[in-house]
Amino acid sequence: MGNSPRGRRTAPSVIARVLVLCALASLLLGGTAHADGVSSGADVQVAQTLGTRDLTVVLRRMDIAPGPLHVDVVTHAGSAPGTLKLRASTAGTTFSETTVRLDGKPGAHPALLKVDQPGPWELGLDDGTDTASIPFIVPARVIPPWEKATFGGFVAAGVFLVIGLVVAMRVRRPQLALIPAGGMVAALAVAITGAMLSASTPAPPAPGAALDPTIDNIQDPYANAQMSTVDFSRPPVNLAVHSANPKAGSLADVRLAVADGATGRPVDDLLVHDNALIHLVVISPTGRLWHLHPVRVGPGDYRVKFTPPEAGTYAVAAELARRGGGVQLVRTTLPVAAGTDSPAEPVPAGAGARIVDGNPVDVDVKTGTPTTITARFGEADLQPWLGMLGHLIVVGPITDGSRVGADAAAAPTWAHVHSMIPQSPGMPGKPDETVAAYGPDVPFTYTFAAPGKYRIWLQAERDYRVLTVPMQIEVPPGGAPQ
């Protein structure tokens, strides 16, 4: 019977049915398995103190290049009207530019630029007087090896299926069809294994965060992904602050030179950390605070402008993050000569209930244990600022409340504490400043390591205006509440 024509017809038909069933199984399994790819990016929010304007530049998510780059320039209350020119450039060449007209009203001002390739880019800002440059990464679609194995396995299984069907139907020895059938089963095993394991496999290294952003590793992040086995961290930076003869009551143009602590070369690998390249905190002699965000004008060269209201020693602290080096805080001082001084308002002192915007601030101070400071800012209409609900700056212990700037420069503790945005269902990522639906309570938790007198500043945003509330508290020894 096996050598009869009927037997020869039956064998290939059975093998063909087996191959078809395998193909159906591959389709069914392939439809339920998911291979993880690489996130093509997210919105990038960068705060910029450009001249006398406080801006937040939002680079909207790009899926792939070439394509449009949507940019929102968010202005704050008191921002002067004018024209802002935006440029998208790569390798020193401007690819596209546009103009944004600032009407003096706070809010988002949209702009549209174009980029033609993935890789490192720069967004230039120019208001006719001051310029800034924001580095950013245009992502490429990267297919991880396990995803390639998954799709490659299904493609190979399809090819083996066709070969097996042809052999089973055309060749006199249908048993030869078992060879491509075995290849198809092996290919399916590779594809299904890759698909099932893809959920637990790590994502490729992200250029711009884990790797230095170059065009090579944007396309293939595995090209230069080898980490040092000794020490892959970056040295700390050196910060030099200079301003030409700053005087009280006059606009000071401050230059920040950021250099590598080992080589002395300009540092140009800063990451956007908490929505800024550099968070600059400046404290005046009487305790006024500025939370500024210097603009980048070149490698290691940052600029910022502010008007010091009084003469004396100003404490300056810069918080930044280097690629591979983590978050760093560097401090220095800035002397300001006498000019047109303006007296400062008295600062509330002592622990207990304080008033912010007509509402209490609860401070239950203890040494060595977490302290929660809760401020109630009016209604539930606060906006995120720098990606957070609120910010708390802590400096101390200080010795003389009349020389806060000099004391703050030498204070052992500088802290920047955040009140996080509550998670909202259906809202991926961090909302920008156009969302006003938070508060009114803004809680901060911090542990005071030593007793003494501290200056703190609570900050939140409403109606595109940053509210800064100074306080002075006394942290008692021994952990007993004041």
Coordinates of C-alpha atoms in Angstrom, one line a residue, residues 125-459:
L125 CA 17.0 80.8 21.1
D126 CA 17.6 84.5 20.1
D127 CA 15.5 87.4 21.4
G128 CA 17.8 90.0 19.7
T129 CA 19.8 90.6 22.8
D130 CA 20.5 87.3 24.4
T131 CA 21.0 83.8 22.9
A132 CA 20.8 80.3 24.2
S133 CA 21.4 76.8 22.9
I134 CA 19.6 73.7 24.2
P135 CA 21.1 70.3 23.2
F136 CA 18.5 67.6 22.5
I137 CA 18.4 64.2 20.9
V138 CA 16.3 63.2 17.9
P139 CA 15.6 59.4 18.4
A140 CA 16.0 56.7 15.8
R141 CA 13.9 53.6 15.6
V142 CA 16.1 51.0 17.2
I143 CA 15.3 47.3 16.9
P144 CA 16.8 45.3 19.7
P145 CA 18.4 41.9 18.9
W146 CA 15.6 39.9 20.6
E147 CA 13.1 41.7 18.5
K148 CA 15.1 41.0 15.4
A149 CA 15.2 37.3 16.5
T150 CA 11.4 37.3 16.9
F151 CA 10.5 38.7 13.5
G152 CA 13.4 37.0 11.8
G153 CA 12.1 33.7 13.2
F154 CA 8.6 34.2 11.9
V155 CA 9.9 35.2 8.5
A156 CA 12.2 32.1 8.4
A157 CA 9.2 29.9 9.5
G158 CA 7.2 31.3 6.6
V159 CA 10.0 30.6 4.1
F160 CA 10.4 27.1 5.4
L161 CA 6.6 26.6 5.2
V162 CA 6.6 27.5 1.5
I163 CA 9.6 25.2 0.8
G164 CA 8.0 22.3 2.7
L165 CA 4.7 22.6 0.8
V166 CA 6.5 22.7 -2.6
V167 CA 8.6 19.7 -1.6
A168 CA 5.6 17.7 -0.3
M169 CA 3.5 18.3 -3.4
R170 CA 6.2 18.2 -6.1
V171 CA 8.9 15.7 -5.1
R172 CA 8.4 12.0 -5.3
R173 CA 10.0 11.5 -2.0
P174 CA 7.7 13.5 0.3
Q175 CA 9.7 12.5 3.3
L176 CA 12.2 15.2 2.3
A177 CA 9.5 17.8 3.3
L178 CA 10.3 16.9 6.9
I179 CA 13.6 18.8 6.5
P180 CA 12.1 22.2 5.9
A181 CA 9.3 21.3 8.4
G182 CA 12.0 20.8 11.1
G183 CA 13.6 24.2 10.1
M184 CA 10.2 25.8 10.4
V185 CA 9.7 24.4 13.9
A186 CA 13.2 25.6 14.9
A187 CA 12.5 29.1 13.5
L188 CA 9.1 29.2 15.4
A189 CA 10.9 28.1 18.6
V190 CA 13.4 31.0 18.2
A191 CA 10.6 33.5 17.4
I192 CA 8.3 32.5 20.2
T193 CA 11.1 32.4 22.7
G194 CA 12.3 35.9 21.7
A195 CA 8.7 37.2 21.9
M196 CA 8.1 35.7 25.4
L197 CA 11.4 36.9 26.8
S198 CA 11.2 40.4 25.3
A199 CA 9.1 41.7 28.2
S200 CA 11.9 40.9 30.7
T201 CA 14.9 41.9 28.7
P202 CA 16.5 45.3 29.2
A203 CA 16.0 48.1 26.8
P204 CA 19.0 49.2 24.7
P205 CA 21.2 51.9 26.3
A206 CA 19.7 55.3 25.6
P207 CA 22.0 57.7 23.8
G208 CA 22.0 61.0 25.6
A209 CA 21.5 59.4 29.0
A210 CA 23.5 56.2 29.3
L211 CA 25.8 57.0 26.3
D212 CA 27.3 60.0 24.8
P213 CA 25.0 61.0 21.9
T214 CA 26.7 60.5 18.5
I215 CA 25.2 59.6 15.2
D216 CA 26.6 56.1 15.4
N217 CA 25.1 55.0 18.6
I218 CA 21.8 56.8 17.9
Q219 CA 21.3 54.4 15.1
D220 CA 22.9 51.5 17.0
P221 CA 23.2 52.0 20.7
Y222 CA 25.1 48.7 21.1
A223 CA 28.0 50.0 19.0
N224 CA 29.6 51.8 21.9
A225 CA 27.8 50.4 24.9
Q226 CA 30.8 48.9 26.7
M227 CA 31.1 50.3 30.2
S228 CA 34.4 50.6 32.0
T229 CA 35.1 47.8 34.5
V230 CA 37.0 50.2 36.7
D231 CA 35.2 53.6 37.1
F232 CA 32.9 55.0 34.4
S233 CA 31.8 58.0 36.4
R234 CA 32.7 61.6 35.4
P235 CA 34.9 63.8 37.7
P236 CA 33.1 66.6 39.5
V237 CA 33.0 70.0 37.9
N238 CA 34.6 73.2 38.9
L239 CA 32.4 76.3 38.8
A240 CA 33.7 79.8 38.3
V241 CA 31.2 82.7 38.6
H242 CA 32.0 86.1 37.2
S243 CA 30.2 89.4 36.7
A244 CA 31.7 92.7 35.6
N245 CA 31.3 95.1 38.5
P246 CA 27.8 94.1 39.6
K247 CA 26.1 96.9 41.6
A248 CA 22.9 96.9 43.7
G249 CA 19.9 98.0 41.8
S250 CA 21.4 97.3 38.4
L251 CA 21.0 94.4 36.1
A252 CA 24.0 92.0 36.5
D253 CA 25.2 89.9 33.6
V254 CA 26.6 86.7 35.3
R255 CA 28.8 84.2 33.5
L256 CA 29.2 80.7 34.7
A257 CA 32.2 78.7 33.6
V258 CA 31.8 74.9 34.1
A259 CA 35.0 72.9 33.8
D260 CA 36.0 69.3 34.3
G261 CA 37.6 68.8 37.6
A262 CA 40.3 66.5 36.2
T263 CA 41.2 68.0 32.9
G264 CA 40.1 71.6 33.3
R265 CA 38.3 71.5 29.9
P266 CA 34.9 73.0 29.4
V267 CA 32.1 70.6 30.4
D268 CA 29.5 70.0 27.6
D269 CA 27.8 66.8 28.8
L270 CA 25.2 68.2 31.1
L271 CA 21.8 66.4 31.1
V272 CA 18.4 68.0 31.5
H273 CA 17.9 67.3 35.2
D274 CA 14.5 68.2 36.7
N275 CA 13.7 70.3 33.6
A276 CA 16.8 72.3 33.5
L277 CA 20.5 72.1 32.5
I278 CA 21.5 74.1 35.6
H279 CA 19.5 75.0 38.6
L280 CA 21.1 78.2 40.1
V281 CA 20.1 79.3 43.5
V282 CA 21.3 82.8 44.6
I283 CA 20.8 84.1 48.1
S284 CA 21.2 87.8 49.0
P285 CA 22.8 89.1 52.2
T286 CA 19.3 89.6 53.7
G287 CA 17.9 86.3 52.6
R288 CA 16.2 86.9 49.3
L289 CA 16.3 84.0 46.9
W290 CA 16.4 83.6 43.1
H291 CA 15.9 80.2 41.5
L292 CA 17.3 80.7 38.0
H293 CA 18.2 78.6 35.0
P294 CA 21.3 79.8 33.1
V295 CA 21.3 79.5 29.4
R296 CA 24.0 77.7 27.5
V297 CA 25.9 79.8 24.9
G298 CA 28.7 77.4 24.3
P299 CA 30.6 74.4 25.8
G300 CA 30.9 75.0 29.5
D301 CA 29.7 78.6 29.1
Y302 CA 26.4 79.6 30.7
R303 CA 24.9 83.0 31.3
V304 CA 22.2 84.5 33.5
K305 CA 20.9 87.9 34.4
F306 CA 19.3 89.2 37.5
T307 CA 19.1 92.4 39.5
P308 CA 20.7 92.3 42.9
P309 CA 18.8 94.6 45.3
E310 CA 21.5 95.1 47.9
A311 CA 25.2 95.2 48.3
G312 CA 27.2 92.5 50.0
T313 CA 28.1 88.8 49.6
Y314 CA 25.7 86.6 47.6
A315 CA 25.7 82.8 48.0
V316 CA 25.6 80.9 44.7
A317 CA 24.8 77.2 44.3
A318 CA 24.5 75.4 41.0
E319 CA 22.8 72.0 40.8
L320 CA 23.6 70.0 37.7
A321 CA 23.9 66.5 36.3
R322 CA 26.7 65.1 34.1
R323 CA 26.2 62.1 31.9
G324 CA 27.8 59.3 33.8
G325 CA 28.5 61.5 36.8
G326 CA 25.2 61.9 38.6
V327 CA 23.8 65.0 40.3
Q328 CA 26.3 67.5 41.7
L329 CA 26.0 70.7 43.8
V330 CA 28.8 73.2 43.5
R331 CA 28.9 76.4 45.5
T332 CA 30.6 79.8 45.4
T333 CA 30.0 83.5 46.2
L334 CA 29.4 86.6 44.2
P335 CA 30.3 90.1 45.7
V336 CA 28.0 93.0 44.8
A337 CA 29.1 96.6 45.2
A338 CA 27.0 99.4 46.7
G339 CA 24.4 101.0 44.5
T340 CA 20.7 101.7 44.8
D341 CA 19.8 99.4 47.6
S342 CA 16.2 98.3 48.3
P343 CA 15.3 97.1 51.8
A344 CA 14.1 93.5 52.2
E345 CA 10.9 92.5 53.9
P346 CA 11.2 90.8 57.3
V347 CA 11.3 87.0 57.2
P348 CA 8.9 85.1 59.4
A349 CA 10.9 83.2 62.2
G350 CA 10.3 80.3 64.4
A351 CA 8.6 76.9 64.0
G352 CA 4.9 76.2 64.1
A353 CA 2.0 77.4 61.9
R354 CA 2.9 80.0 59.3
I355 CA 0.9 81.8 56.7
V356 CA 1.3 81.4 52.9
D357 CA -1.2 83.1 50.7
G358 CA -3.6 83.6 53.6
N359 CA -3.3 79.9 54.6
P360 CA -1.3 78.1 57.3
V361 CA 2.1 76.3 56.9
D362 CA 2.4 73.4 59.3
V363 CA 6.0 72.9 60.5
D364 CA 6.7 70.2 63.1
V365 CA 10.5 70.3 63.4
K366 CA 12.5 67.4 64.8
T367 CA 16.2 66.7 64.6
G368 CA 17.2 63.4 62.9
T369 CA 13.7 62.4 61.9
P370 CA 11.7 63.2 58.8
T371 CA 10.0 66.5 59.1
T372 CA 6.9 67.3 56.9
I373 CA 6.3 70.9 56.0
T374 CA 2.9 71.4 54.4
A375 CA 1.9 74.7 52.8
R376 CA -1.6 75.5 51.6
F377 CA -1.5 77.7 48.6
G378 CA -5.1 79.0 48.2
E379 CA -7.1 76.9 45.7
A380 CA -6.5 73.7 43.8
D381 CA -5.2 75.5 40.7
L382 CA -1.4 75.2 41.1
Q383 CA 0.6 74.4 38.0
P384 CA 3.7 72.1 37.8
W385 CA 6.9 74.0 37.8
L386 CA 10.1 72.2 36.7
G387 CA 8.1 69.0 36.6
M388 CA 7.2 69.3 40.3
L389 CA 4.2 70.5 42.4
G390 CA 6.5 72.5 44.6
H391 CA 10.1 73.2 45.6
L392 CA 11.7 73.7 49.0
I393 CA 15.2 75.2 49.4
V394 CA 16.8 74.6 52.8
V395 CA 20.0 76.3 53.9
G396 CA 21.6 76.1 57.4
P397 CA 22.5 76.1 60.1
I398 CA 23.2 79.8 59.9
T399 CA 24.7 81.9 62.7
D400 CA 23.6 85.5 62.0
G401 CA 20.2 86.3 60.4
S402 CA 21.5 89.7 59.2
R403 CA 24.2 88.2 57.0
V404 CA 22.3 85.3 55.3
G405 CA 24.3 85.4 52.1
A406 CA 27.7 85.1 53.8
D407 CA 26.4 82.5 56.2
A408 CA 24.7 80.5 53.5
A409 CA 27.9 80.3 51.5
A410 CA 29.5 78.5 54.4
A411 CA 26.5 76.6 55.7
P412 CA 27.0 72.8 55.9
T413 CA 23.5 72.0 54.5
W414 CA 22.1 73.0 51.2
A415 CA 19.0 71.0 50.2
H416 CA 16.6 71.2 47.2
V417 CA 13.4 69.2 48.2
H418 CA 10.5 68.4 45.9
S419 CA 6.8 67.9 46.3
M420 CA 5.9 65.4 43.6
I421 CA 3.1 65.7 41.1
P422 CA 0.3 63.2 42.1
Q423 CA -0.2 60.4 39.6
S424 CA -3.2 60.9 37.4
P425 CA -4.8 57.9 35.5
G426 CA -4.5 58.3 31.8
M427 CA -1.9 61.0 31.9
P428 CA 1.5 59.5 30.8
G429 CA 4.7 61.3 31.8
K430 CA 4.9 64.6 33.6
P431 CA 2.4 67.3 32.8
D432 CA 3.7 70.7 31.7
E433 CA 2.8 74.1 33.0
T434 CA -0.3 74.5 30.9
V435 CA -2.1 72.1 33.4
A436 CA -3.5 73.9 36.5
A437 CA -5.2 71.3 38.6
Y438 CA -3.0 70.6 41.7
G439 CA -2.9 71.6 45.3
P440 CA -3.8 73.4 47.4
D441 CA -1.7 71.5 49.9
V442 CA 2.0 71.2 49.0
P443 CA 3.8 68.8 51.3
F444 CA 7.6 68.5 51.7
T445 CA 9.5 65.9 53.7
Y446 CA 13.0 66.5 54.8
T447 CA 15.3 65.4 57.7
F448 CA 17.3 68.0 59.5
A449 CA 20.5 66.4 60.5
A450 CA 21.7 69.0 63.0
P451 CA 20.0 71.5 65.3
G452 CA 20.2 75.2 64.6
K453 CA 18.7 78.1 62.7
Y454 CA 17.7 77.4 59.1
R455 CA 16.4 79.5 56.3
I456 CA 13.8 77.8 54.0
W457 CA 12.0 79.0 50.9
L458 CA 8.8 77.4 49.7
Q459 CA 7.9 77.7 46.0

